[in-house]
Amino acid sequence: MKWTFKTTLMALTVGTMGLVGCSDPETTAATGTDTKAAASASEIPVQGVTDNEIILGGALDLSGPFAGFGNPAVAAANMYFDEVNAAGGVNGRKIRYIVEDHSYQVPNAVQAANKLVSRDKVFAMLMSLGTPHNLASFPIMDRANVPSVMPITFARPMQEEGALNRRYTIGSTYYDSMKLGIEYLIAQNDISNLCVMYIPSDYGEETNEAVKEISDSNPNVTLVQASSHRPDETDFSGAIAKLRDSKCDLVALSLTIRGAITAVGTANAMGWNDVKFISPATGFHPAVAAAPGGASEGLYAVSYYNDLALRANEPETKAWVEKFKKATGEDASAGAIIGYLSARITVDGLKAAGPDLNADTFNTGLETVSFVDGVTGSTVAITPKSHVAINDVYLSQVQNGAWKTVTQLK
């Protein structure tokens, strides 16, 4: 399936819910290697590893509303794996990545996980997309000691649900990154009136919780207005007018991509220029910055890397962007960057695990992965205490139809 900038924009504007979902209220945060008394790899037969092959699996959206994330992520990961395989593989083994399309349907995701784990016997799941999709699949994976590696979601349950030695995520949570971004804008702009527009899901609730925490802990800041919205909501004129009447200085937006563009565009059209808007990482995409008519002009967003357009003259970045374009016919997007980074992290972990590969040695190997990525400029570091790969958090702003880095927050 081919995807283009236009189809990516169409896919993204359906909603950002492919990166969000509902968590199980009975889940327990992982605070150690064995929080749920999970069996070690030595007690469960190793699957997906032969003398000459390592089988990885992934359940992504390749045909639904988030194909704009899923397709380029898979393409970039396979491009990296092809290069590794051409050079002899990892410790003498070639990597095979089997991907199933769940079209952003949870039942399809569970079926895909069952197929990948039980029939294909994958060693690990890589880049599975969507919070509820991953949560529904975790029990299937855990029973076979199959790790979850770099799922495409930034919700807290991906870092907290289940045993730590099976969970590895790509970046900071929605809650933590938004809290950093909001606090920076408050300090730099003497903001006192804080507002939030959010979808009442894990995605939106994490931003809502961050805003409440800031308001409760900072005596100079007051949460003056909060409004929740449906993922398919497209008319924000009433909500924006109410926020303007409430004299909001800063509005935290955890809406769909189209919703964020529309909300900022509505404020701009109303002439409400003395307010700032900030979005989580789901809004940090070229399609947002390039919204028609400059609708998103002025919007801030947090992210885990700088926009690649700002690194166009960096030799490694330029070479990778050109290579991806040649291989796919498309420009590198957020999904492609996630795919590339996830594949590189996985390969480094497999190399460090050594020839005696199982879930335990893979865990030990991943906990040694550390590098500064030449393509994105991101610092990657996984440790026994933290399985969050990228600890960088940046704040960017849409300026003249493009993302410009404001500062590094972390």
mmCIF file of C-alpha atoms in Angstrom:
data_model
loop_
_atom_site.group_PDB
_atom_site.id
_atom_site.type_symbol
_atom_site.label_atom_id
_atom_site.label_comp_id
_atom_site.label_asym_id
_atom_site.label_seq_id
_atom_site.Cartn_x
_atom_site.Cartn_y
_atom_site.Cartn_z
ATOM 1 C CA MET A 1 0.000 0.000 0.000
ATOM 2 C CA LYS A 2 1.378 3.382 -0.963
ATOM 3 C CA TRP A 3 0.958 6.378 1.282
ATOM 4 C CA THR A 4 1.495 10.017 0.418
ATOM 5 C CA PHE A 5 1.688 13.265 2.323
ATOM 6 C CA LYS A 6 -1.980 13.829 1.491
ATOM 7 C CA THR A 7 -3.043 10.375 2.614
ATOM 8 C CA THR A 8 -0.957 10.764 5.750
ATOM 9 C CA LEU A 9 -2.739 14.020 6.530
ATOM 10 C CA MET A 10 -6.113 12.384 5.871
ATOM 11 C CA ALA A 11 -5.232 9.463 8.123
ATOM 12 C CA LEU A 12 -3.975 11.696 10.900
ATOM 13 C CA THR A 13 -6.946 14.027 10.818
ATOM 14 C CA VAL A 14 -9.344 11.187 11.514
ATOM 15 C CA GLY A 15 -8.050 11.276 15.075
ATOM 16 C CA THR A 16 -5.088 10.623 17.287
ATOM 17 C CA MET A 17 -6.759 7.777 19.094
ATOM 18 C CA GLY A 18 -4.451 5.217 17.503
ATOM 19 C CA LEU A 19 -1.889 6.389 20.026
ATOM 20 C CA VAL A 20 -4.257 6.375 22.981
ATOM 21 C CA GLY A 21 -6.758 4.202 24.731
ATOM 22 C CA CYS A 22 -8.259 2.993 27.988
ATOM 23 C CA SER A 23 -6.195 1.386 30.712
ATOM 24 C CA ASP A 24 -7.180 -1.446 33.015
ATOM 25 C CA PRO A 25 -7.939 0.091 36.435
ATOM 26 C CA GLU A 26 -6.544 -3.018 38.100
ATOM 27 C CA THR A 27 -3.128 -2.790 36.486
ATOM 28 C CA THR A 28 -0.092 -2.459 38.745
ATOM 29 C CA ALA A 29 2.885 -0.222 38.069
ATOM 30 C CA ALA A 30 6.079 -2.096 37.402
ATOM 31 C CA THR A 31 8.689 -1.242 39.998
ATOM 32 C CA GLY A 32 11.080 -4.111 39.452
ATOM 33 C CA THR A 33 12.089 -6.931 37.207
ATOM 34 C CA ASP A 34 9.476 -9.323 38.577
ATOM 35 C CA THR A 35 6.493 -7.236 39.733
ATOM 36 C CA LYS A 36 3.937 -9.808 38.597
ATOM 37 C CA ALA A 37 5.989 -12.893 39.457
ATOM 38 C CA ALA A 38 6.560 -13.571 35.779
ATOM 39 C CA ALA A 39 8.502 -16.704 34.949
ATOM 40 C CA SER A 40 12.038 -16.155 33.734
ATOM 41 C CA ALA A 41 13.053 -17.109 30.230
ATOM 42 C CA SER A 42 14.871 -20.125 31.620
ATOM 43 C CA GLU A 43 11.507 -21.585 32.669
ATOM 44 C CA ILE A 44 9.731 -21.021 29.356
ATOM 45 C CA PRO A 45 10.901 -22.459 26.017
ATOM 46 C CA VAL A 46 12.436 -19.831 23.731
ATOM 47 C CA GLN A 47 10.459 -19.207 20.550
ATOM 48 C CA GLY A 48 11.244 -17.247 17.423
ATOM 49 C CA VAL A 49 14.961 -17.994 17.563
ATOM 50 C CA THR A 50 16.750 -20.553 15.397
ATOM 51 C CA ASP A 51 20.371 -21.014 14.437
ATOM 52 C CA ASN A 52 19.941 -18.593 11.523
ATOM 53 C CA GLU A 53 16.859 -16.485 12.214
ATOM 54 C CA ILE A 54 15.143 -14.183 14.712
ATOM 55 C CA ILE A 55 11.418 -13.657 14.160
ATOM 56 C CA LEU A 56 9.826 -10.408 15.314
ATOM 57 C CA GLY A 57 6.153 -9.509 15.040
ATOM 58 C CA GLY A 58 4.021 -6.401 15.066
ATOM 59 C CA ALA A 59 0.316 -5.564 15.050
ATOM 60 C CA LEU A 60 -0.143 -2.158 13.429
ATOM 61 C CA ASP A 61 -2.706 -0.118 11.559
ATOM 62 C CA LEU A 62 -1.820 -0.406 7.867
ATOM 63 C CA SER A 63 -5.220 0.255 6.303
ATOM 64 C CA GLY A 64 -7.245 2.243 8.832
ATOM 65 C CA PRO A 65 -7.114 5.781 10.188
ATOM 66 C CA PHE A 66 -3.503 5.478 11.325
ATOM 67 C CA ALA A 67 -1.964 3.912 8.254
ATOM 68 C CA GLY A 68 -0.038 7.197 7.999
ATOM 69 C CA PHE A 69 1.864 6.111 11.102
ATOM 70 C CA GLY A 70 1.910 2.344 10.578
ATOM 71 C CA ASN A 71 3.045 2.080 6.962
ATOM 72 C CA PRO A 72 6.099 4.352 7.167
ATOM 73 C CA ALA A 73 7.095 2.834 10.524
ATOM 74 C CA VAL A 74 7.126 -0.662 9.023
ATOM 75 C CA ALA A 75 8.913 0.538 5.884
ATOM 76 C CA ALA A 76 11.669 2.268 7.869
ATOM 77 C CA ALA A 77 12.133 -0.686 10.223
ATOM 78 C CA ASN A 78 12.365 -3.164 7.337
ATOM 79 C CA MET A 79 14.798 -0.875 5.544
ATOM 80 C CA TYR A 80 17.067 -1.028 8.596
ATOM 81 C CA PHE A 81 16.646 -4.786 9.023
ATOM 82 C CA ASP A 82 17.463 -5.352 5.337
ATOM 83 C CA GLU A 83 20.779 -3.553 5.797
ATOM 84 C CA VAL A 84 21.579 -5.558 8.928
ATOM 85 C CA ASN A 85 20.684 -8.832 7.200
ATOM 86 C CA ALA A 86 22.774 -7.946 4.141
ATOM 87 C CA ALA A 87 25.745 -7.493 6.470
ATOM 88 C CA GLY A 88 25.284 -10.952 7.970
ATOM 89 C CA GLY A 89 22.546 -10.389 10.517
ATOM 90 C CA VAL A 90 22.889 -10.319 14.289
ATOM 91 C CA ASN A 91 25.237 -12.884 15.801
ATOM 92 C CA GLY A 92 24.802 -14.948 12.638
ATOM 93 C CA ARG A 93 21.015 -14.699 12.572
ATOM 94 C CA LYS A 94 18.866 -12.810 10.029
ATOM 95 C CA ILE A 95 15.873 -10.798 11.260
ATOM 96 C CA ARG A 96 12.399 -11.497 9.885
ATOM 97 C CA TYR A 97 9.674 -9.000 10.798
ATOM 98 C CA ILE A 98 6.101 -10.301 10.415
ATOM 99 C CA VAL A 99 3.466 -7.564 10.480
ATOM 100 C CA GLU A 100 -0.298 -7.935 10.852
ATOM 101 C CA ASP A 101 -2.797 -5.180 10.032
ATOM 102 C CA HIS A 102 -5.388 -4.586 12.758
ATOM 103 C CA SER A 103 -6.957 -1.512 11.077
ATOM 104 C CA TYR A 104 -7.134 0.045 14.538
ATOM 105 C CA GLN A 105 -9.672 -2.508 15.750
ATOM 106 C CA VAL A 106 -8.972 -4.049 19.164
ATOM 107 C CA PRO A 107 -10.488 -7.471 18.312
ATOM 108 C CA ASN A 108 -8.295 -7.577 15.212
ATOM 109 C CA ALA A 109 -5.267 -6.669 17.328
ATOM 110 C CA VAL A 110 -5.952 -9.521 19.743
ATOM 111 C CA GLN A 111 -6.406 -11.922 16.832
ATOM 112 C CA ALA A 112 -3.145 -10.670 15.321
ATOM 113 C CA ALA A 113 -1.293 -11.105 18.609
ATOM 114 C CA ASN A 114 -2.636 -14.640 18.945
ATOM 115 C CA LYS A 115 -1.496 -15.475 15.425
ATOM 116 C CA LEU A 116 1.942 -13.915 15.817
ATOM 117 C CA VAL A 117 2.653 -15.402 19.241
ATOM 118 C CA SER A 118 1.002 -18.815 18.918
ATOM 119 C CA ARG A 119 1.423 -19.675 15.243
ATOM 120 C CA ASP A 120 4.356 -17.604 13.998
ATOM 121 C CA LYS A 121 6.129 -18.028 17.339
ATOM 122 C CA VAL A 122 7.640 -14.543 17.342
ATOM 123 C CA PHE A 123 10.459 -13.783 19.747
ATOM 124 C CA ALA A 124 9.253 -10.222 20.477
ATOM 125 C CA MET A 125 6.525 -7.816 19.419
ATOM 126 C CA LEU A 126 7.866 -4.619 17.873
ATOM 127 C CA MET A 127 6.032 -1.291 17.394
ATOM 128 C CA SER A 128 2.501 -2.606 17.974
ATOM 129 C CA LEU A 129 0.228 0.417 17.674
ATOM 130 C CA GLY A 130 -2.448 1.697 20.039
ATOM 131 C CA THR A 131 -2.865 1.635 23.812
ATOM 132 C CA PRO A 132 -6.000 -0.540 24.114
ATOM 133 C CA HIS A 133 -4.636 -2.836 21.419
ATOM 134 C CA ASN A 134 -1.415 -3.413 23.336
ATOM 135 C CA LEU A 135 -3.136 -3.817 26.697
ATOM 136 C CA ALA A 136 -5.474 -6.443 25.259
ATOM 137 C CA SER A 137 -2.504 -8.305 23.775
ATOM 138 C CA PHE A 138 -0.180 -8.236 26.782
ATOM 139 C CA PRO A 139 -1.651 -11.377 28.465
ATOM 140 C CA ILE A 140 -1.114 -13.374 25.266
ATOM 141 C CA MET A 141 2.464 -12.144 25.001
ATOM 142 C CA ASP A 142 3.307 -12.589 28.674
ATOM 143 C CA ARG A 143 2.222 -16.214 28.756
ATOM 144 C CA ALA A 144 4.835 -16.972 26.085
ATOM 145 C CA ASN A 145 7.466 -14.612 27.556
ATOM 146 C CA VAL A 146 7.265 -12.375 24.468
ATOM 147 C CA PRO A 147 8.521 -8.823 25.196
ATOM 148 C CA SER A 148 6.814 -5.619 24.043
ATOM 149 C CA VAL A 149 9.401 -3.436 22.299
ATOM 150 C CA MET A 150 8.813 0.221 21.358
ATOM 151 C CA PRO A 151 4.992 0.184 21.025
ATOM 152 C CA ILE A 152 3.639 3.162 19.070
ATOM 153 C CA THR A 153 1.896 4.880 21.961
ATOM 154 C CA PHE A 154 3.127 7.196 24.713
ATOM 155 C CA ALA A 155 0.509 6.361 27.347
ATOM 156 C CA ARG A 156 1.663 5.501 30.869
ATOM 157 C CA PRO A 157 0.245 1.935 30.858
ATOM 158 C CA MET A 158 2.871 0.971 28.264
ATOM 159 C CA GLN A 159 5.529 1.620 30.911
ATOM 160 C CA GLU A 160 3.562 0.498 33.949
ATOM 161 C CA GLU A 161 1.393 -2.469 32.955
ATOM 162 C CA GLY A 162 3.167 -5.758 33.546
ATOM 163 C CA ALA A 163 6.693 -6.834 34.395
ATOM 164 C CA LEU A 164 9.461 -4.340 33.654
ATOM 165 C CA ASN A 165 11.654 -6.971 31.993
ATOM 166 C CA ARG A 166 9.101 -7.306 29.178
ATOM 167 C CA ARG A 167 8.379 -3.607 28.543
ATOM 168 C CA TYR A 168 10.523 -1.166 26.535
ATOM 169 C CA THR A 169 9.138 2.159 25.332
ATOM 170 C CA ILE A 170 10.440 4.811 22.982
ATOM 171 C CA GLY A 171 9.825 8.032 24.887
ATOM 172 C CA SER A 172 8.407 9.994 27.782
ATOM 173 C CA THR A 173 4.718 9.691 28.608
ATOM 174 C CA TYR A 174 2.047 12.138 27.539
ATOM 175 C CA TYR A 175 1.756 13.249 31.180
ATOM 176 C CA ASP A 176 5.450 13.867 31.816
ATOM 177 C CA SER A 177 6.243 15.555 28.501
ATOM 178 C CA MET A 178 3.198 17.831 28.570
ATOM 179 C CA LYS A 179 3.895 18.812 32.166
ATOM 180 C CA LEU A 180 7.426 19.854 31.182
ATOM 181 C CA GLY A 181 6.181 21.870 28.195
ATOM 182 C CA ILE A 182 3.398 23.610 30.079
ATOM 183 C CA GLU A 183 5.642 24.507 33.011
ATOM 184 C CA TYR A 184 8.221 25.991 30.638
ATOM 185 C CA LEU A 185 5.646 28.199 28.904
ATOM 186 C CA ILE A 186 4.256 29.303 32.268
ATOM 187 C CA ALA A 187 7.691 30.342 33.500
ATOM 188 C CA GLN A 188 8.667 32.107 30.288
ATOM 189 C CA ASN A 189 5.401 33.980 29.762
ATOM 190 C CA ASP A 190 4.141 34.776 33.268
ATOM 191 C CA ILE A 191 1.011 32.714 32.667
ATOM 192 C CA SER A 192 -1.614 32.624 35.401
ATOM 193 C CA ASN A 193 -4.798 31.312 33.735
ATOM 194 C CA LEU A 194 -4.500 27.745 32.479
ATOM 195 C CA CYS A 195 -7.051 25.833 30.397
ATOM 196 C CA VAL A 196 -7.343 22.402 28.803
ATOM 197 C CA MET A 197 -9.262 20.877 25.907
ATOM 198 C CA TYR A 198 -9.038 17.093 25.853
ATOM 199 C CA ILE A 199 -10.486 13.794 24.736
ATOM 200 C CA PRO A 200 -11.482 11.796 27.837
ATOM 201 C CA SER A 201 -9.208 8.804 27.193
ATOM 202 C CA ASP A 202 -5.750 7.777 28.456
ATOM 203 C CA TYR A 203 -4.324 10.207 25.919
ATOM 204 C CA GLY A 204 -6.408 13.197 26.926
ATOM 205 C CA GLU A 205 -6.678 12.356 30.613
ATOM 206 C CA GLU A 206 -2.904 12.380 31.003
ATOM 207 C CA THR A 207 -2.796 15.981 29.762
ATOM 208 C CA ASN A 208 -5.773 16.861 31.978
ATOM 209 C CA GLU A 209 -4.003 15.347 34.989
ATOM 210 C CA ALA A 210 -0.814 17.261 34.197
ATOM 211 C CA VAL A 211 -2.747 20.539 34.044
ATOM 212 C CA LYS A 212 -4.495 19.796 37.357
ATOM 213 C CA GLU A 213 -1.197 18.915 39.032
ATOM 214 C CA ILE A 214 0.392 22.176 37.872
ATOM 215 C CA SER A 215 -2.593 24.209 39.067
ATOM 216 C CA ASP A 216 -2.681 22.449 42.443
ATOM 217 C CA SER A 217 1.034 22.850 43.100
ATOM 218 C CA ASN A 218 1.590 26.378 41.765
ATOM 219 C CA PRO A 219 -0.201 29.103 43.760
ATOM 220 C CA ASN A 220 0.267 31.570 40.893
ATOM 221 C CA VAL A 221 -1.544 29.407 38.345
ATOM 222 C CA THR A 222 -5.258 28.634 38.217
ATOM 223 C CA LEU A 223 -7.072 26.103 36.072
ATOM 224 C CA VAL A 224 -9.926 28.331 34.945
ATOM 225 C CA GLN A 225 -11.576 26.156 32.298
ATOM 226 C CA ALA A 226 -11.563 22.524 31.169
ATOM 227 C CA SER A 227 -13.575 21.042 28.326
ATOM 228 C CA SER A 228 -13.761 17.479 27.049
ATOM 229 C CA HIS A 229 -14.511 16.612 23.437
ATOM 230 C CA ARG A 230 -15.418 13.685 21.227
ATOM 231 C CA PRO A 231 -12.708 12.371 18.906
ATOM 232 C CA ASP A 232 -14.928 13.180 15.902
ATOM 233 C CA GLU A 233 -15.742 16.732 17.024
ATOM 234 C CA THR A 234 -14.917 19.339 14.388
ATOM 235 C CA ASP A 235 -16.620 22.567 15.486
ATOM 236 C CA PHE A 236 -14.834 24.231 18.399
ATOM 237 C CA SER A 237 -16.183 27.756 17.954
ATOM 238 C CA GLY A 238 -18.338 27.586 21.094
ATOM 239 C CA ALA A 239 -15.587 26.058 23.213
ATOM 240 C CA ILE A 240 -12.992 28.540 21.982
ATOM 241 C CA ALA A 241 -15.322 31.471 22.660
ATOM 242 C CA LYS A 242 -15.874 30.188 26.203
ATOM 243 C CA LEU A 243 -12.138 29.837 26.784
ATOM 244 C CA ARG A 244 -11.557 33.340 25.482
ATOM 245 C CA ASP A 245 -14.209 34.700 27.855
ATOM 246 C CA SER A 246 -12.443 32.870 30.686
ATOM 247 C CA LYS A 247 -9.268 34.810 29.840
ATOM 248 C CA CYS A 248 -7.116 31.724 29.290
ATOM 249 C CA ASP A 249 -3.416 32.465 28.848
ATOM 250 C CA LEU A 250 -2.418 28.918 27.844
ATOM 251 C CA VAL A 251 -4.556 26.079 26.509
ATOM 252 C CA ALA A 252 -3.293 22.483 26.605
ATOM 253 C CA LEU A 253 -4.751 20.596 23.643
ATOM 254 C CA SER A 254 -5.103 16.824 23.662
ATOM 255 C CA LEU A 255 -7.437 16.496 20.718
ATOM 256 C CA THR A 256 -7.232 14.711 17.400
ATOM 257 C CA ILE A 257 -4.831 16.096 14.824
ATOM 258 C CA ARG A 258 -7.688 17.690 12.970
ATOM 259 C CA GLY A 259 -9.116 18.929 16.264
ATOM 260 C CA ALA A 260 -5.886 20.623 17.282
ATOM 261 C CA ILE A 261 -5.553 22.325 13.907
ATOM 262 C CA THR A 262 -9.186 23.426 13.988
ATOM 263 C CA ALA A 263 -9.016 24.716 17.572
ATOM 264 C CA VAL A 264 -5.947 26.858 16.923
ATOM 265 C CA GLY A 265 -7.328 27.954 13.555
ATOM 266 C CA THR A 266 -10.621 28.994 15.174
ATOM 267 C CA ALA A 267 -8.795 31.090 17.765
ATOM 268 C CA ASN A 268 -6.715 32.743 15.057
ATOM 269 C CA ALA A 269 -9.820 33.455 12.980
ATOM 270 C CA MET A 270 -11.478 35.063 16.009
ATOM 271 C CA GLY A 271 -8.496 37.343 16.426
ATOM 272 C CA TRP A 272 -7.688 35.792 19.799
ATOM 273 C CA ASN A 273 -3.961 36.359 19.613
ATOM 274 C CA ASP A 274 -2.991 36.747 23.273
ATOM 275 C CA VAL A 275 -3.264 33.035 24.039
ATOM 276 C CA LYS A 276 -0.894 30.095 23.554
ATOM 277 C CA PHE A 277 -1.713 26.491 22.641
ATOM 278 C CA ILE A 278 0.371 23.369 23.298
ATOM 279 C CA SER A 279 -0.076 19.806 22.011
ATOM 280 C CA PRO A 280 1.463 16.467 23.054
ATOM 281 C CA ALA A 281 3.813 14.511 20.790
ATOM 282 C CA THR A 282 0.928 13.254 18.658
ATOM 283 C CA GLY A 283 0.649 16.745 17.205
ATOM 284 C CA PHE A 284 4.318 17.006 16.266
ATOM 285 C CA HIS A 285 4.005 16.085 12.600
ATOM 286 C CA PRO A 286 4.811 17.895 9.335
ATOM 287 C CA ALA A 287 1.165 17.685 8.317
ATOM 288 C CA VAL A 288 0.179 19.765 11.342
ATOM 289 C CA ALA A 289 2.714 22.487 10.674
ATOM 290 C CA ALA A 290 1.696 22.611 7.007
ATOM 291 C CA ALA A 291 -2.040 22.907 7.721
ATOM 292 C CA PRO A 292 -3.804 24.905 4.959
ATOM 293 C CA GLY A 293 -4.096 28.632 5.476
ATOM 294 C CA GLY A 294 -1.639 28.619 8.371
ATOM 295 C CA ALA A 295 -4.380 27.267 10.641
ATOM 296 C CA SER A 296 -1.906 25.863 13.179
ATOM 297 C CA GLU A 297 0.419 28.877 13.203
ATOM 298 C CA GLY A 298 1.781 29.499 16.696
ATOM 299 C CA LEU A 299 0.957 26.045 18.078
ATOM 300 C CA TYR A 300 3.527 24.534 20.428
ATOM 301 C CA ALA A 301 4.169 20.792 20.721
ATOM 302 C CA VAL A 302 6.420 18.539 22.759
ATOM 303 C CA SER A 303 8.443 15.841 21.024
ATOM 304 C CA TYR A 304 11.353 13.448 21.486
ATOM 305 C CA TYR A 305 13.459 14.724 18.592
ATOM 306 C CA ASN A 306 13.793 17.851 16.476
ATOM 307 C CA ASP A 307 11.977 18.142 13.182
ATOM 308 C CA LEU A 308 14.213 16.563 10.544
ATOM 309 C CA ALA A 309 13.857 19.614 8.303
ATOM 310 C CA LEU A 310 15.971 21.496 10.860
ATOM 311 C CA ARG A 311 18.719 18.896 10.434
ATOM 312 C CA ALA A 312 18.654 18.905 6.641
ATOM 313 C CA ASN A 313 22.340 19.827 6.410
ATOM 314 C CA GLU A 314 23.496 17.120 8.813
ATOM 315 C CA PRO A 315 25.200 14.476 6.630
ATOM 316 C CA GLU A 316 23.704 11.456 8.414
ATOM 317 C CA THR A 317 20.216 12.963 8.454
ATOM 318 C CA LYS A 318 20.379 13.967 4.803
ATOM 319 C CA ALA A 319 21.621 10.524 3.757
ATOM 320 C CA TRP A 320 18.861 8.704 5.656
ATOM 321 C CA VAL A 321 16.095 11.000 4.382
ATOM 322 C CA GLU A 322 17.275 10.495 0.806
ATOM 323 C CA LYS A 323 17.573 6.739 1.306
ATOM 324 C CA PHE A 324 14.036 6.513 2.692
ATOM 325 C CA LYS A 325 12.707 8.620 -0.179
ATOM 326 C CA LYS A 326 14.445 6.392 -2.721
ATOM 327 C CA ALA A 327 13.172 3.203 -1.093
ATOM 328 C CA THR A 328 9.560 4.265 -0.618
ATOM 329 C CA GLY A 329 8.949 7.232 -2.888
ATOM 330 C CA GLU A 330 7.757 9.205 0.146
ATOM 331 C CA ASP A 331 9.152 11.842 2.464
ATOM 332 C CA ALA A 332 10.221 10.718 5.923
ATOM 333 C CA SER A 333 7.500 11.380 8.490
ATOM 334 C CA ALA A 334 6.932 10.815 12.207
ATOM 335 C CA GLY A 335 6.097 7.158 11.602
ATOM 336 C CA ALA A 336 9.290 6.606 9.613
ATOM 337 C CA ILE A 337 11.401 8.100 12.386
ATOM 338 C CA ILE A 338 9.748 5.843 14.973
ATOM 339 C CA GLY A 339 10.334 2.829 12.733
ATOM 340 C CA TYR A 340 13.998 3.612 12.181
ATOM 341 C CA LEU A 341 14.761 4.306 15.842
ATOM 342 C CA SER A 342 12.833 1.259 17.045
ATOM 343 C CA ALA A 343 14.684 -1.021 14.629
ATOM 344 C CA ARG A 344 18.078 0.390 15.586
ATOM 345 C CA ILE A 345 17.381 0.027 19.311
ATOM 346 C CA THR A 346 16.176 -3.541 18.808
ATOM 347 C CA VAL A 347 19.217 -4.550 16.761
ATOM 348 C CA ASP A 348 21.598 -3.034 19.312
ATOM 349 C CA GLY A 349 19.829 -4.961 22.064
ATOM 350 C CA LEU A 350 20.006 -8.217 20.108
ATOM 351 C CA LYS A 351 23.720 -7.743 19.454
ATOM 352 C CA ALA A 352 24.418 -7.091 23.119
ATOM 353 C CA ALA A 353 22.351 -10.126 24.122
ATOM 354 C CA GLY A 354 24.889 -12.385 22.434
ATOM 355 C CA PRO A 355 24.383 -15.707 20.629
ATOM 356 C CA ASP A 356 22.556 -17.324 23.571
ATOM 357 C CA LEU A 357 19.348 -15.387 22.891
ATOM 358 C CA ASN A 358 16.300 -15.549 25.128
ATOM 359 C CA ALA A 359 14.068 -13.005 26.859
ATOM 360 C CA ASP A 360 16.441 -12.686 29.807
ATOM 361 C CA THR A 361 19.588 -12.120 27.738
ATOM 362 C CA PHE A 362 17.644 -9.742 25.468
ATOM 363 C CA ASN A 363 16.571 -7.768 28.529
ATOM 364 C CA THR A 364 20.174 -7.585 29.710
ATOM 365 C CA GLY A 365 21.293 -6.569 26.237
ATOM 366 C CA LEU A 366 18.710 -3.820 25.858
ATOM 367 C CA GLU A 367 19.687 -2.418 29.242
ATOM 368 C CA THR A 368 23.130 -1.620 27.803
ATOM 369 C CA VAL A 369 21.851 0.213 24.696
ATOM 370 C CA SER A 370 23.182 3.773 24.646
ATOM 371 C CA PHE A 371 23.943 6.087 21.738
ATOM 372 C CA VAL A 372 23.392 9.557 20.313
ATOM 373 C CA ASP A 373 21.509 9.063 17.067
ATOM 374 C CA GLY A 374 23.022 10.841 14.107
ATOM 375 C CA VAL A 375 19.782 10.989 12.116
ATOM 376 C CA THR A 376 17.479 12.536 14.726
ATOM 377 C CA GLY A 377 20.010 13.893 17.198
ATOM 378 C CA SER A 378 18.213 12.060 20.009
ATOM 379 C CA THR A 379 20.023 10.546 22.973
ATOM 380 C CA VAL A 380 19.035 6.912 23.529
ATOM 381 C CA ALA A 381 19.805 5.217 26.841
ATOM 382 C CA ILE A 382 18.102 2.165 28.357
ATOM 383 C CA THR A 383 19.162 1.113 31.851
ATOM 384 C CA PRO A 384 18.099 -1.529 34.396
ATOM 385 C CA LYS A 385 16.132 1.199 36.177
ATOM 386 C CA SER A 386 14.542 2.781 33.101
ATOM 387 C CA HIS A 387 13.318 1.072 29.953
ATOM 388 C CA VAL A 388 12.401 4.396 28.321
ATOM 389 C CA ALA A 389 14.730 4.644 25.321
ATOM 390 C CA ILE A 390 14.646 8.374 24.550
ATOM 391 C CA ASN A 391 14.842 10.711 27.503
ATOM 392 C CA ASP A 392 15.072 13.884 25.413
ATOM 393 C CA VAL A 393 11.996 16.131 25.371
ATOM 394 C CA TYR A 394 11.870 19.142 23.061
ATOM 395 C CA LEU A 395 9.457 22.030 22.728
ATOM 396 C CA SER A 396 8.767 23.243 19.183
ATOM 397 C CA GLN A 397 6.466 25.819 17.628
ATOM 398 C CA VAL A 398 4.825 26.191 14.229
ATOM 399 C CA GLN A 399 6.408 29.234 12.619
ATOM 400 C CA ASN A 400 5.633 30.102 8.988
ATOM 401 C CA GLY A 401 4.260 26.638 8.303
ATOM 402 C CA ALA A 402 7.191 24.671 9.757
ATOM 403 C CA TRP A 403 8.281 23.354 13.139
ATOM 404 C CA LYS A 404 11.001 25.384 14.843
ATOM 405 C CA THR A 405 12.701 24.152 18.018
ATOM 406 C CA VAL A 406 12.172 26.474 20.973
ATOM 407 C CA THR A 407 14.188 24.623 23.596
ATOM 408 C CA GLN A 408 15.184 21.234 24.935
ATOM 409 C CA LEU A 409 13.136 20.590 28.073
ATOM 410 C CA LYS A 410 14.901 17.449 29.206
#
